[in-house]
Amino acid sequence: QVQLVESGGGLVQAGGSLRLSCAASGRTSSTCAMGWFRQAPGKEREFVAAITFTWTAGNTYYADSVKGRFTISRDNAKNTVYLQMNSLKPEDTAVYYCAAQVQSGNYYRSSNYHYWGQGTQVTVSS
């Protein structure tokens, strides 16, 4: 089992920045990738970013909508993954979820992630 706890959400004005954190505990050695997803009211959960831990360790992947604005990174010593979000837009408003993948699969699909955090709200005002 892997437990994930997100933090760092909040209210920010358009153009501002936030950094989300996802602290992992439990059998973290089994994790091969971690990702961030988001879900806005009335919309499906969508991929935001992912970072790999095995094979091509450290490779990052981003949704087109956040490329150049968001950066995913990891601190192995702290078992923590971060999502630095810059130049935020009102359309970035959503609940952001951290997820862990323990068996390699398509990083963009939520169904390929096995553990999820509880989510953290990000609200961007115009």
mmCIF file of N, CA and C in Angstrom:
data_model
loop_
_atom_site.group_PDB
_atom_site.id
_atom_site.type_symbol
_atom_site.label_atom_id
_atom_site.label_comp_id
_atom_site.label_asym_id
_atom_site.label_seq_id
_atom_site.Cartn_x
_atom_site.Cartn_y
_atom_site.Cartn_z
ATOM 1 N N GLN A 1 0.832 -1.196 0.000
ATOM 2 C CA GLN A 1 0.000 0.000 0.000
ATOM 3 C C GLN A 1 0.869 1.250 0.000
ATOM 4 N N VAL A 2 0.405 2.241 -0.696
ATOM 5 C CA VAL A 2 1.072 3.546 -0.725
ATOM 6 C C VAL A 2 0.039 4.586 -0.305
ATOM 7 N N GLN A 3 0.411 5.424 0.634
ATOM 8 C CA GLN A 3 -0.466 6.499 1.067
ATOM 9 C C GLN A 3 0.071 7.822 0.523
ATOM 10 N N LEU A 4 -0.838 8.654 0.042
ATOM 11 C CA LEU A 4 -0.471 9.927 -0.558
ATOM 12 C C LEU A 4 -1.247 11.057 0.111
ATOM 13 N N VAL A 5 -0.540 12.114 0.454
ATOM 14 C CA VAL A 5 -1.181 13.272 1.077
ATOM 15 C C VAL A 5 -0.742 14.527 0.339
ATOM 16 N N GLU A 6 -1.718 15.239 -0.236
ATOM 17 C CA GLU A 6 -1.421 16.480 -0.963
ATOM 18 C C GLU A 6 -1.551 17.670 -0.025
ATOM 19 N N SER A 7 -0.841 18.712 -0.364
ATOM 20 C CA SER A 7 -0.964 19.979 0.350
ATOM 21 C C SER A 7 -0.536 21.101 -0.581
ATOM 22 N N GLY A 8 -0.842 22.330 -0.174
ATOM 23 C CA GLY A 8 -0.369 23.483 -0.926
ATOM 24 C C GLY A 8 -1.415 24.189 -1.762
ATOM 25 N N GLY A 9 -2.625 23.656 -1.812
ATOM 26 C CA GLY A 9 -3.662 24.327 -2.571
ATOM 27 C C GLY A 9 -4.101 25.615 -1.904
ATOM 28 N N GLY A 10 -4.912 26.379 -2.621
ATOM 29 C CA GLY A 10 -5.408 27.627 -2.057
ATOM 30 C C GLY A 10 -6.011 28.519 -3.103
ATOM 31 N N LEU A 11 -6.214 29.768 -2.731
ATOM 32 C CA LEU A 11 -6.790 30.772 -3.618
ATOM 33 C C LEU A 11 -5.681 31.705 -4.084
ATOM 34 N N VAL A 12 -5.617 31.935 -5.380
ATOM 35 C CA VAL A 12 -4.587 32.806 -5.937
ATOM 36 C C VAL A 12 -5.182 33.591 -7.094
ATOM 37 N N GLN A 13 -4.664 34.767 -7.341
ATOM 38 C CA GLN A 13 -5.118 35.564 -8.465
ATOM 39 C C GLN A 13 -4.494 35.060 -9.767
ATOM 40 N N ALA A 14 -5.168 35.326 -10.856
ATOM 41 C CA ALA A 14 -4.634 34.966 -12.163
ATOM 42 C C ALA A 14 -3.241 35.567 -12.347
ATOM 43 N N GLY A 15 -2.348 34.757 -12.895
ATOM 44 C CA GLY A 15 -0.967 35.175 -13.067
ATOM 45 C C GLY A 15 -0.070 34.797 -11.896
ATOM 46 N N GLY A 16 -0.669 34.362 -10.821
ATOM 47 C CA GLY A 16 0.096 34.005 -9.630
ATOM 48 C C GLY A 16 0.630 32.583 -9.691
ATOM 49 N N SER A 17 1.236 32.158 -8.573
ATOM 50 C CA SER A 17 1.872 30.841 -8.499
ATOM 51 C C SER A 17 1.451 30.101 -7.238
ATOM 52 N N LEU A 18 1.501 28.788 -7.331
ATOM 53 C CA LEU A 18 1.301 27.917 -6.179
ATOM 54 C C LEU A 18 2.211 26.706 -6.359
ATOM 55 N N ARG A 19 2.610 26.106 -5.242
ATOM 56 C CA ARG A 19 3.351 24.857 -5.306
ATOM 57 C C ARG A 19 2.610 23.803 -4.503
ATOM 58 N N LEU A 20 2.233 22.745 -5.187
ATOM 59 C CA LEU A 20 1.581 21.624 -4.531
ATOM 60 C C LEU A 20 2.623 20.587 -4.132
ATOM 61 N N SER A 21 2.375 19.930 -3.018
ATOM 62 C CA SER A 21 3.246 18.859 -2.559
ATOM 63 C C SER A 21 2.439 17.587 -2.401
ATOM 64 N N CYS A 22 3.092 16.459 -2.630
ATOM 65 C CA CYS A 22 2.465 15.160 -2.427
ATOM 66 C C CYS A 22 3.462 14.286 -1.674
ATOM 67 N N ALA A 23 3.155 14.031 -0.421
ATOM 68 C CA ALA A 23 4.022 13.211 0.417
ATOM 69 C C ALA A 23 3.554 11.765 0.362
ATOM 70 N N ALA A 24 4.478 10.876 0.027
ATOM 71 C CA ALA A 24 4.161 9.456 -0.084
ATOM 72 C C ALA A 24 4.713 8.687 1.105
ATOM 73 N N SER A 25 3.980 7.688 1.546
ATOM 74 C CA SER A 25 4.436 6.815 2.630
ATOM 75 C C SER A 25 3.961 5.397 2.342
ATOM 76 N N GLY A 26 4.506 4.461 3.100
ATOM 77 C CA GLY A 26 4.172 3.065 2.871
ATOM 78 C C GLY A 26 5.188 2.425 1.941
ATOM 79 N N ARG A 27 4.736 1.577 1.030
ATOM 80 C CA ARG A 27 5.626 0.853 0.136
ATOM 81 C C ARG A 27 6.027 1.727 -1.057
ATOM 82 N N THR A 28 6.702 2.811 -0.776
ATOM 83 C CA THR A 28 7.065 3.752 -1.832
ATOM 84 C C THR A 28 8.083 3.163 -2.802
ATOM 85 N N SER A 29 8.832 2.136 -2.370
ATOM 86 C CA SER A 29 9.831 1.536 -3.266
ATOM 87 C C SER A 29 9.179 0.861 -4.461
ATOM 88 N N SER A 30 7.898 0.573 -4.358
ATOM 89 C CA SER A 30 7.194 -0.087 -5.456
ATOM 90 C C SER A 30 6.690 0.911 -6.499
ATOM 91 N N THR A 31 6.851 2.201 -6.226
ATOM 92 C CA THR A 31 6.319 3.230 -7.121
ATOM 93 C C THR A 31 7.201 3.382 -8.347
ATOM 94 N N CYS A 32 6.624 3.328 -9.533
ATOM 95 C CA CYS A 32 7.404 3.506 -10.755
ATOM 96 C C CYS A 32 7.144 4.858 -11.402
ATOM 97 N N ALA A 33 6.072 5.520 -11.021
ATOM 98 C CA ALA A 33 5.789 6.863 -11.532
ATOM 99 C C ALA A 33 4.753 7.515 -10.628
ATOM 100 N N MET A 34 4.766 8.825 -10.624
ATOM 101 C CA MET A 34 3.732 9.571 -9.911
ATOM 102 C C MET A 34 3.211 10.664 -10.815
ATOM 103 N N GLY A 35 1.951 10.957 -10.645
ATOM 104 C CA GLY A 35 1.334 11.949 -11.503
ATOM 105 C C GLY A 35 0.416 12.877 -10.749
ATOM 106 N N TRP A 36 0.079 13.963 -11.404
ATOM 107 C CA TRP A 36 -0.925 14.907 -10.911
ATOM 108 C C TRP A 36 -2.078 14.941 -11.906
ATOM 109 N N PHE A 37 -3.266 14.882 -11.382
ATOM 110 C CA PHE A 37 -4.482 15.012 -12.164
ATOM 111 C C PHE A 37 -5.323 16.119 -11.539
ATOM 112 N N ARG A 38 -6.292 16.607 -12.276
ATOM 113 C CA ARG A 38 -7.193 17.606 -11.726
ATOM 114 C C ARG A 38 -8.605 17.370 -12.233
ATOM 115 N N GLN A 39 -9.553 17.835 -11.431
ATOM 116 C CA GLN A 39 -10.953 17.694 -11.793
ATOM 117 C C GLN A 39 -11.704 18.956 -11.417
ATOM 118 N N ALA A 40 -12.246 19.604 -12.436
ATOM 119 C CA ALA A 40 -13.058 20.794 -12.224
ATOM 120 C C ALA A 40 -14.524 20.376 -12.094
ATOM 121 N N PRO A 41 -15.354 21.203 -11.475
ATOM 122 C CA PRO A 41 -16.773 20.853 -11.315
ATOM 123 C C PRO A 41 -17.433 20.559 -12.651
ATOM 124 N N GLY A 42 -18.124 19.424 -12.715
ATOM 125 C CA GLY A 42 -18.839 19.056 -13.926
ATOM 126 C C GLY A 42 -17.971 18.514 -15.045
ATOM 127 N N LYS A 43 -16.684 18.338 -14.759
ATOM 128 C CA LYS A 43 -15.778 17.838 -15.798
ATOM 129 C C LYS A 43 -15.120 16.538 -15.359
ATOM 130 N N GLU A 44 -14.581 15.819 -16.313
ATOM 131 C CA GLU A 44 -13.866 14.589 -15.999
ATOM 132 C C GLU A 44 -12.477 14.907 -15.456
ATOM 133 N N ARG A 45 -11.959 13.944 -14.715
ATOM 134 C CA ARG A 45 -10.599 14.100 -14.214
ATOM 135 C C ARG A 45 -9.632 14.077 -15.399
ATOM 136 N N GLU A 46 -8.661 14.995 -15.374
ATOM 137 C CA GLU A 46 -7.743 15.082 -16.502
ATOM 138 C C GLU A 46 -6.291 15.058 -16.035
ATOM 139 N N PHE A 47 -5.443 14.544 -16.882
ATOM 140 C CA PHE A 47 -4.010 14.459 -16.626
ATOM 141 C C PHE A 47 -3.392 15.850 -16.620
ATOM 142 N N VAL A 48 -2.453 16.057 -15.705
ATOM 143 C CA VAL A 48 -1.725 17.319 -15.645
ATOM 144 C C VAL A 48 -0.236 17.093 -15.906
ATOM 145 N N ALA A 49 0.381 16.218 -15.120
ATOM 146 C CA ALA A 49 1.817 15.981 -15.242
ATOM 147 C C ALA A 49 2.176 14.656 -14.586
ATOM 148 N N ALA A 50 3.329 14.091 -14.991
ATOM 149 C CA ALA A 50 3.822 12.862 -14.393
ATOM 150 C C ALA A 50 5.333 12.862 -14.410
ATOM 151 N N ILE A 51 5.905 12.084 -13.485
ATOM 152 C CA ILE A 51 7.353 11.934 -13.420
ATOM 153 C C ILE A 51 7.654 10.477 -13.121
ATOM 154 N N THR A 52 8.678 9.936 -13.778
ATOM 155 C CA THR A 52 8.986 8.523 -13.628
ATOM 156 C C THR A 52 10.036 8.288 -12.553
ATOM 157 N N PHE A 53 10.020 7.065 -11.997
ATOM 158 C CA PHE A 53 10.959 6.701 -10.955
ATOM 159 C C PHE A 53 11.853 5.537 -11.362
ATOM 160 N N THR A 54 11.491 4.811 -12.364
ATOM 161 C CA THR A 54 12.262 3.650 -12.797
ATOM 162 C C THR A 54 12.503 3.743 -14.297
ATOM 163 N N TRP A 55 13.392 2.868 -14.766
ATOM 164 C CA TRP A 55 13.767 2.839 -16.167
ATOM 165 C C TRP A 55 14.265 4.211 -16.609
ATOM 166 N N THR A 56 13.411 5.018 -17.186
ATOM 167 C CA THR A 56 13.810 6.368 -17.601
ATOM 168 C C THR A 56 13.548 7.318 -16.451
ATOM 169 N N ALA A 57 14.215 7.081 -15.334
ATOM 170 C CA ALA A 57 13.948 7.826 -14.115
ATOM 171 C C ALA A 57 14.114 9.319 -14.306
ATOM 172 N N GLY A 58 13.149 10.049 -13.833
ATOM 173 C CA GLY A 58 13.226 11.493 -13.909
ATOM 174 C C GLY A 58 12.575 12.088 -15.134
ATOM 175 N N ASN A 59 12.122 11.236 -16.067
ATOM 176 C CA ASN A 59 11.424 11.784 -17.229
ATOM 177 C C ASN A 59 10.111 12.415 -16.788
ATOM 178 N N THR A 60 9.767 13.508 -17.441
ATOM 179 C CA THR A 60 8.538 14.220 -17.097
ATOM 180 C C THR A 60 7.616 14.308 -18.304
ATOM 181 N N TYR A 61 6.333 14.382 -17.997
ATOM 182 C CA TYR A 61 5.307 14.446 -19.034
ATOM 183 C C TYR A 61 4.276 15.474 -18.607
ATOM 184 N N TYR A 62 3.771 16.229 -19.567
ATOM 185 C CA TYR A 62 2.832 17.306 -19.258
ATOM 186 C C TYR A 62 1.661 17.329 -20.235
ATOM 187 N N ALA A 63 0.528 17.751 -19.732
ATOM 188 C CA ALA A 63 -0.596 18.054 -20.611
ATOM 189 C C ALA A 63 -0.264 19.321 -21.395
ATOM 190 N N ASP A 64 -0.755 19.395 -22.605
ATOM 191 C CA ASP A 64 -0.463 20.568 -23.438
ATOM 192 C C ASP A 64 -0.919 21.856 -22.771
ATOM 193 N N SER A 65 -1.993 21.784 -22.033
ATOM 194 C CA SER A 65 -2.571 22.983 -21.427
ATOM 195 C C SER A 65 -1.698 23.586 -20.330
ATOM 196 N N VAL A 66 -0.728 22.821 -19.816
ATOM 197 C CA VAL A 66 0.108 23.338 -18.726
ATOM 198 C C VAL A 66 1.581 23.420 -19.094
ATOM 199 N N LYS A 67 1.960 22.955 -20.271
ATOM 200 C CA LYS A 67 3.364 23.001 -20.682
ATOM 201 C C LYS A 67 3.887 24.420 -20.657
ATOM 202 N N GLY A 68 5.079 24.561 -20.092
ATOM 203 C CA GLY A 68 5.690 25.873 -20.001
ATOM 204 C C GLY A 68 5.249 26.670 -18.792
ATOM 205 N N ARG A 69 4.202 26.212 -18.099
ATOM 206 C CA ARG A 69 3.723 26.921 -16.897
ATOM 207 C C ARG A 69 3.893 26.082 -15.638
ATOM 208 N N PHE A 70 3.725 24.784 -15.747
ATOM 209 C CA PHE A 70 3.813 23.885 -14.598
ATOM 210 C C PHE A 70 5.095 23.061 -14.686
ATOM 211 N N THR A 71 5.639 22.733 -13.530
ATOM 212 C CA THR A 71 6.827 21.885 -13.463
ATOM 213 C C THR A 71 6.635 20.845 -12.373
ATOM 214 N N ILE A 72 6.815 19.578 -12.731
ATOM 215 C CA ILE A 72 6.750 18.496 -11.754
ATOM 216 C C ILE A 72 8.170 18.110 -11.377
ATOM 217 N N SER A 73 8.381 17.847 -10.107
ATOM 218 C CA SER A 73 9.709 17.462 -9.639
ATOM 219 C C SER A 73 9.555 16.525 -8.445
ATOM 220 N N ARG A 74 10.670 15.955 -8.014
ATOM 221 C CA ARG A 74 10.602 15.014 -6.898
ATOM 222 C C ARG A 74 11.793 15.197 -5.975
ATOM 223 N N ASP A 75 11.587 14.855 -4.725
ATOM 224 C CA ASP A 75 12.649 14.821 -3.732
ATOM 225 C C ASP A 75 12.642 13.406 -3.172
ATOM 226 N N ASN A 76 13.576 12.585 -3.643
ATOM 227 C CA ASN A 76 13.577 11.181 -3.242
ATOM 228 C C ASN A 76 13.785 11.018 -1.742
ATOM 229 N N ALA A 77 14.616 11.862 -1.167
ATOM 230 C CA ALA A 77 14.913 11.747 0.271
ATOM 231 C C ALA A 77 13.663 11.976 1.121
ATOM 232 N N LYS A 78 12.771 12.809 0.615
ATOM 233 C CA LYS A 78 11.551 13.132 1.360
ATOM 234 C C LYS A 78 10.343 12.357 0.857
ATOM 235 N N ASN A 79 10.545 11.525 -0.147
ATOM 236 C CA ASN A 79 9.406 10.795 -0.754
ATOM 237 C C ASN A 79 8.284 11.754 -1.117
ATOM 238 N N THR A 80 8.658 12.857 -1.740
ATOM 239 C CA THR A 80 7.692 13.911 -2.041
ATOM 240 C C THR A 80 7.815 14.330 -3.495
ATOM 241 N N VAL A 81 6.660 14.531 -4.110
ATOM 242 C CA VAL A 81 6.599 15.050 -5.470
ATOM 243 C C VAL A 81 5.943 16.420 -5.413
ATOM 244 N N TYR A 82 6.444 17.330 -6.221
ATOM 245 C CA TYR A 82 5.944 18.708 -6.228
ATOM 246 C C TYR A 82 5.353 19.051 -7.596
ATOM 247 N N LEU A 83 4.433 19.990 -7.570
ATOM 248 C CA LEU A 83 3.918 20.572 -8.800
ATOM 249 C C LEU A 83 3.984 22.086 -8.644
ATOM 250 N N GLN A 84 4.964 22.681 -9.289
ATOM 251 C CA GLN A 84 5.091 24.140 -9.287
ATOM 252 C C GLN A 84 4.207 24.688 -10.394
ATOM 253 N N MET A 85 3.289 25.543 -10.022
ATOM 254 C CA MET A 85 2.334 26.082 -10.985
ATOM 255 C C MET A 85 2.522 27.592 -11.081
ATOM 256 N N ASN A 86 2.926 28.048 -12.241
ATOM 257 C CA ASN A 86 3.136 29.469 -12.493
ATOM 258 C C ASN A 86 2.153 29.977 -13.537
ATOM 259 N N SER A 87 2.022 31.283 -13.611
ATOM 260 C CA SER A 87 1.128 31.913 -14.602
ATOM 261 C C SER A 87 -0.248 31.260 -14.578
ATOM 262 N N LEU A 88 -0.790 31.123 -13.397
ATOM 263 C CA LEU A 88 -2.068 30.427 -13.255
ATOM 264 C C LEU A 88 -3.199 31.189 -13.922
ATOM 265 N N LYS A 89 -4.142 30.424 -14.449
ATOM 266 C CA LYS A 89 -5.296 30.969 -15.147
ATOM 267 C C LYS A 89 -6.570 30.501 -14.434
ATOM 268 N N PRO A 90 -7.665 31.220 -14.594
ATOM 269 C CA PRO A 90 -8.926 30.782 -13.974
ATOM 270 C C PRO A 90 -9.309 29.363 -14.378
ATOM 271 N N GLU A 91 -8.959 28.970 -15.595
ATOM 272 C CA GLU A 91 -9.304 27.613 -16.058
ATOM 273 C C GLU A 91 -8.467 26.523 -15.392
ATOM 274 N N ASP A 92 -7.482 26.908 -14.608
ATOM 275 C CA ASP A 92 -6.723 25.928 -13.821
ATOM 276 C C ASP A 92 -7.445 25.566 -12.518
ATOM 277 N N THR A 93 -8.519 26.259 -12.234
ATOM 278 C CA THR A 93 -9.277 25.985 -11.017
ATOM 279 C C THR A 93 -9.818 24.561 -11.032
ATOM 280 N N ALA A 94 -9.497 23.811 -9.986
ATOM 281 C CA ALA A 94 -9.902 22.398 -9.909
ATOM 282 C C ALA A 94 -9.425 21.821 -8.582
ATOM 283 N N VAL A 95 -9.885 20.618 -8.304
ATOM 284 C CA VAL A 95 -9.269 19.835 -7.242
ATOM 285 C C VAL A 95 -8.128 19.051 -7.876
ATOM 286 N N TYR A 96 -6.951 19.173 -7.281
ATOM 287 C CA TYR A 96 -5.766 18.517 -7.820
ATOM 288 C C TYR A 96 -5.466 17.274 -6.997
ATOM 289 N N TYR A 97 -5.245 16.166 -7.697
ATOM 290 C CA TYR A 97 -4.988 14.879 -7.063
ATOM 291 C C TYR A 97 -3.601 14.370 -7.428
ATOM 292 N N CYS A 98 -2.955 13.801 -6.449
ATOM 293 C CA CYS A 98 -1.694 13.121 -6.653
ATOM 294 C C CYS A 98 -1.993 11.636 -6.790
ATOM 295 N N ALA A 99 -1.240 10.945 -7.645
ATOM 296 C CA ALA A 99 -1.471 9.524 -7.864
ATOM 297 C C ALA A 99 -0.158 8.795 -8.055
ATOM 298 N N ALA A 100 -0.149 7.535 -7.668
ATOM 299 C CA ALA A 100 1.052 6.711 -7.794
ATOM 300 C C ALA A 100 0.764 5.490 -8.650
ATOM 301 N N GLN A 101 1.755 5.177 -9.474
ATOM 302 C CA GLN A 101 1.658 4.032 -10.377
ATOM 303 C C GLN A 101 2.678 3.002 -9.912
ATOM 304 N N VAL A 102 2.231 1.769 -9.687
ATOM 305 C CA VAL A 102 3.151 0.735 -9.228
ATOM 306 C C VAL A 102 3.430 -0.302 -10.301
ATOM 307 N N GLN A 103 2.769 -0.164 -11.427
ATOM 308 C CA GLN A 103 3.039 -1.016 -12.573
ATOM 309 C C GLN A 103 3.031 -0.112 -13.784
ATOM 310 N N SER A 104 4.116 -0.134 -14.542
ATOM 311 C CA SER A 104 4.268 0.818 -15.641
ATOM 312 C C SER A 104 3.115 0.734 -16.619
ATOM 313 N N GLY A 105 2.630 1.909 -16.996
ATOM 314 C CA GLY A 105 1.558 1.992 -17.966
ATOM 315 C C GLY A 105 1.525 3.386 -18.551
ATOM 316 N N ASN A 106 0.511 3.643 -19.329
ATOM 317 C CA ASN A 106 0.363 4.961 -19.939
ATOM 318 C C ASN A 106 0.247 6.007 -18.833
ATOM 319 N N TYR A 107 1.164 6.953 -18.821
ATOM 320 C CA TYR A 107 1.191 7.944 -17.745
ATOM 321 C C TYR A 107 0.023 8.917 -17.820
ATOM 322 N N TYR A 108 -0.614 9.009 -18.967
ATOM 323 C CA TYR A 108 -1.650 10.006 -19.173
ATOM 324 C C TYR A 108 -3.030 9.540 -18.729
ATOM 325 N N ARG A 109 -3.176 8.256 -18.467
ATOM 326 C CA ARG A 109 -4.490 7.701 -18.160
ATOM 327 C C ARG A 109 -4.646 7.461 -16.663
ATOM 328 N N SER A 110 -5.698 7.994 -16.082
ATOM 329 C CA SER A 110 -5.919 7.856 -14.643
ATOM 330 C C SER A 110 -6.133 6.400 -14.248
ATOM 331 N N SER A 111 -6.654 5.595 -15.153
ATOM 332 C CA SER A 111 -6.928 4.188 -14.836
ATOM 333 C C SER A 111 -5.649 3.389 -14.620
ATOM 334 N N ASN A 112 -4.492 3.938 -15.019
ATOM 335 C CA ASN A 112 -3.220 3.240 -14.836
ATOM 336 C C ASN A 112 -2.530 3.590 -13.528
ATOM 337 N N TYR A 113 -3.199 4.360 -12.694
ATOM 338 C CA TYR A 113 -2.654 4.721 -11.385
ATOM 339 C C TYR A 113 -3.403 3.942 -10.305
ATOM 340 N N HIS A 114 -2.646 3.490 -9.302
ATOM 341 C CA HIS A 114 -3.199 2.550 -8.356
ATOM 342 C C HIS A 114 -3.524 3.164 -6.999
ATOM 343 N N TYR A 115 -2.892 4.268 -6.680
ATOM 344 C CA TYR A 115 -3.132 4.918 -5.391
ATOM 345 C C TYR A 115 -3.357 6.399 -5.624
ATOM 346 N N TRP A 116 -4.257 6.953 -4.824
ATOM 347 C CA TRP A 116 -4.645 8.351 -4.988
ATOM 348 C C TRP A 116 -4.674 9.058 -3.637
ATOM 349 N N GLY A 117 -4.351 10.346 -3.688
ATOM 350 C CA GLY A 117 -4.509 11.185 -2.512
ATOM 351 C C GLY A 117 -5.942 11.695 -2.429
ATOM 352 N N GLN A 118 -6.198 12.495 -1.401
ATOM 353 C CA GLN A 118 -7.550 12.986 -1.156
ATOM 354 C C GLN A 118 -7.868 14.230 -1.970
ATOM 355 N N GLY A 119 -6.862 14.860 -2.537
ATOM 356 C CA GLY A 119 -7.068 16.046 -3.356
ATOM 357 C C GLY A 119 -6.889 17.333 -2.585
ATOM 358 N N THR A 120 -6.509 18.372 -3.299
ATOM 359 C CA THR A 120 -6.361 19.708 -2.716
ATOM 360 C C THR A 120 -6.947 20.722 -3.693
ATOM 361 N N GLN A 121 -7.713 21.664 -3.153
ATOM 362 C CA GLN A 121 -8.422 22.620 -4.004
ATOM 363 C C GLN A 121 -7.490 23.756 -4.427
ATOM 364 N N VAL A 122 -7.522 24.046 -5.718
ATOM 365 C CA VAL A 122 -6.819 25.209 -6.271
ATOM 366 C C VAL A 122 -7.869 26.090 -6.934
ATOM 367 N N THR A 123 -7.935 27.336 -6.511
ATOM 368 C CA THR A 123 -8.886 28.286 -7.074
ATOM 369 C C THR A 123 -8.128 29.498 -7.579
ATOM 370 N N VAL A 124 -8.317 29.823 -8.853
ATOM 371 C CA VAL A 124 -7.645 30.956 -9.476
ATOM 372 C C VAL A 124 -8.703 31.991 -9.827
ATOM 373 N N SER A 125 -8.591 33.156 -9.234
ATOM 374 C CA SER A 125 -9.570 34.212 -9.481
ATOM 375 C C SER A 125 -9.091 35.112 -10.610
ATOM 376 N N SER A 126 -10.042 35.650 -11.355
ATOM 377 C CA SER A 126 -9.699 36.515 -12.496
ATOM 378 C C SER A 126 -9.600 37.958 -12.087
#
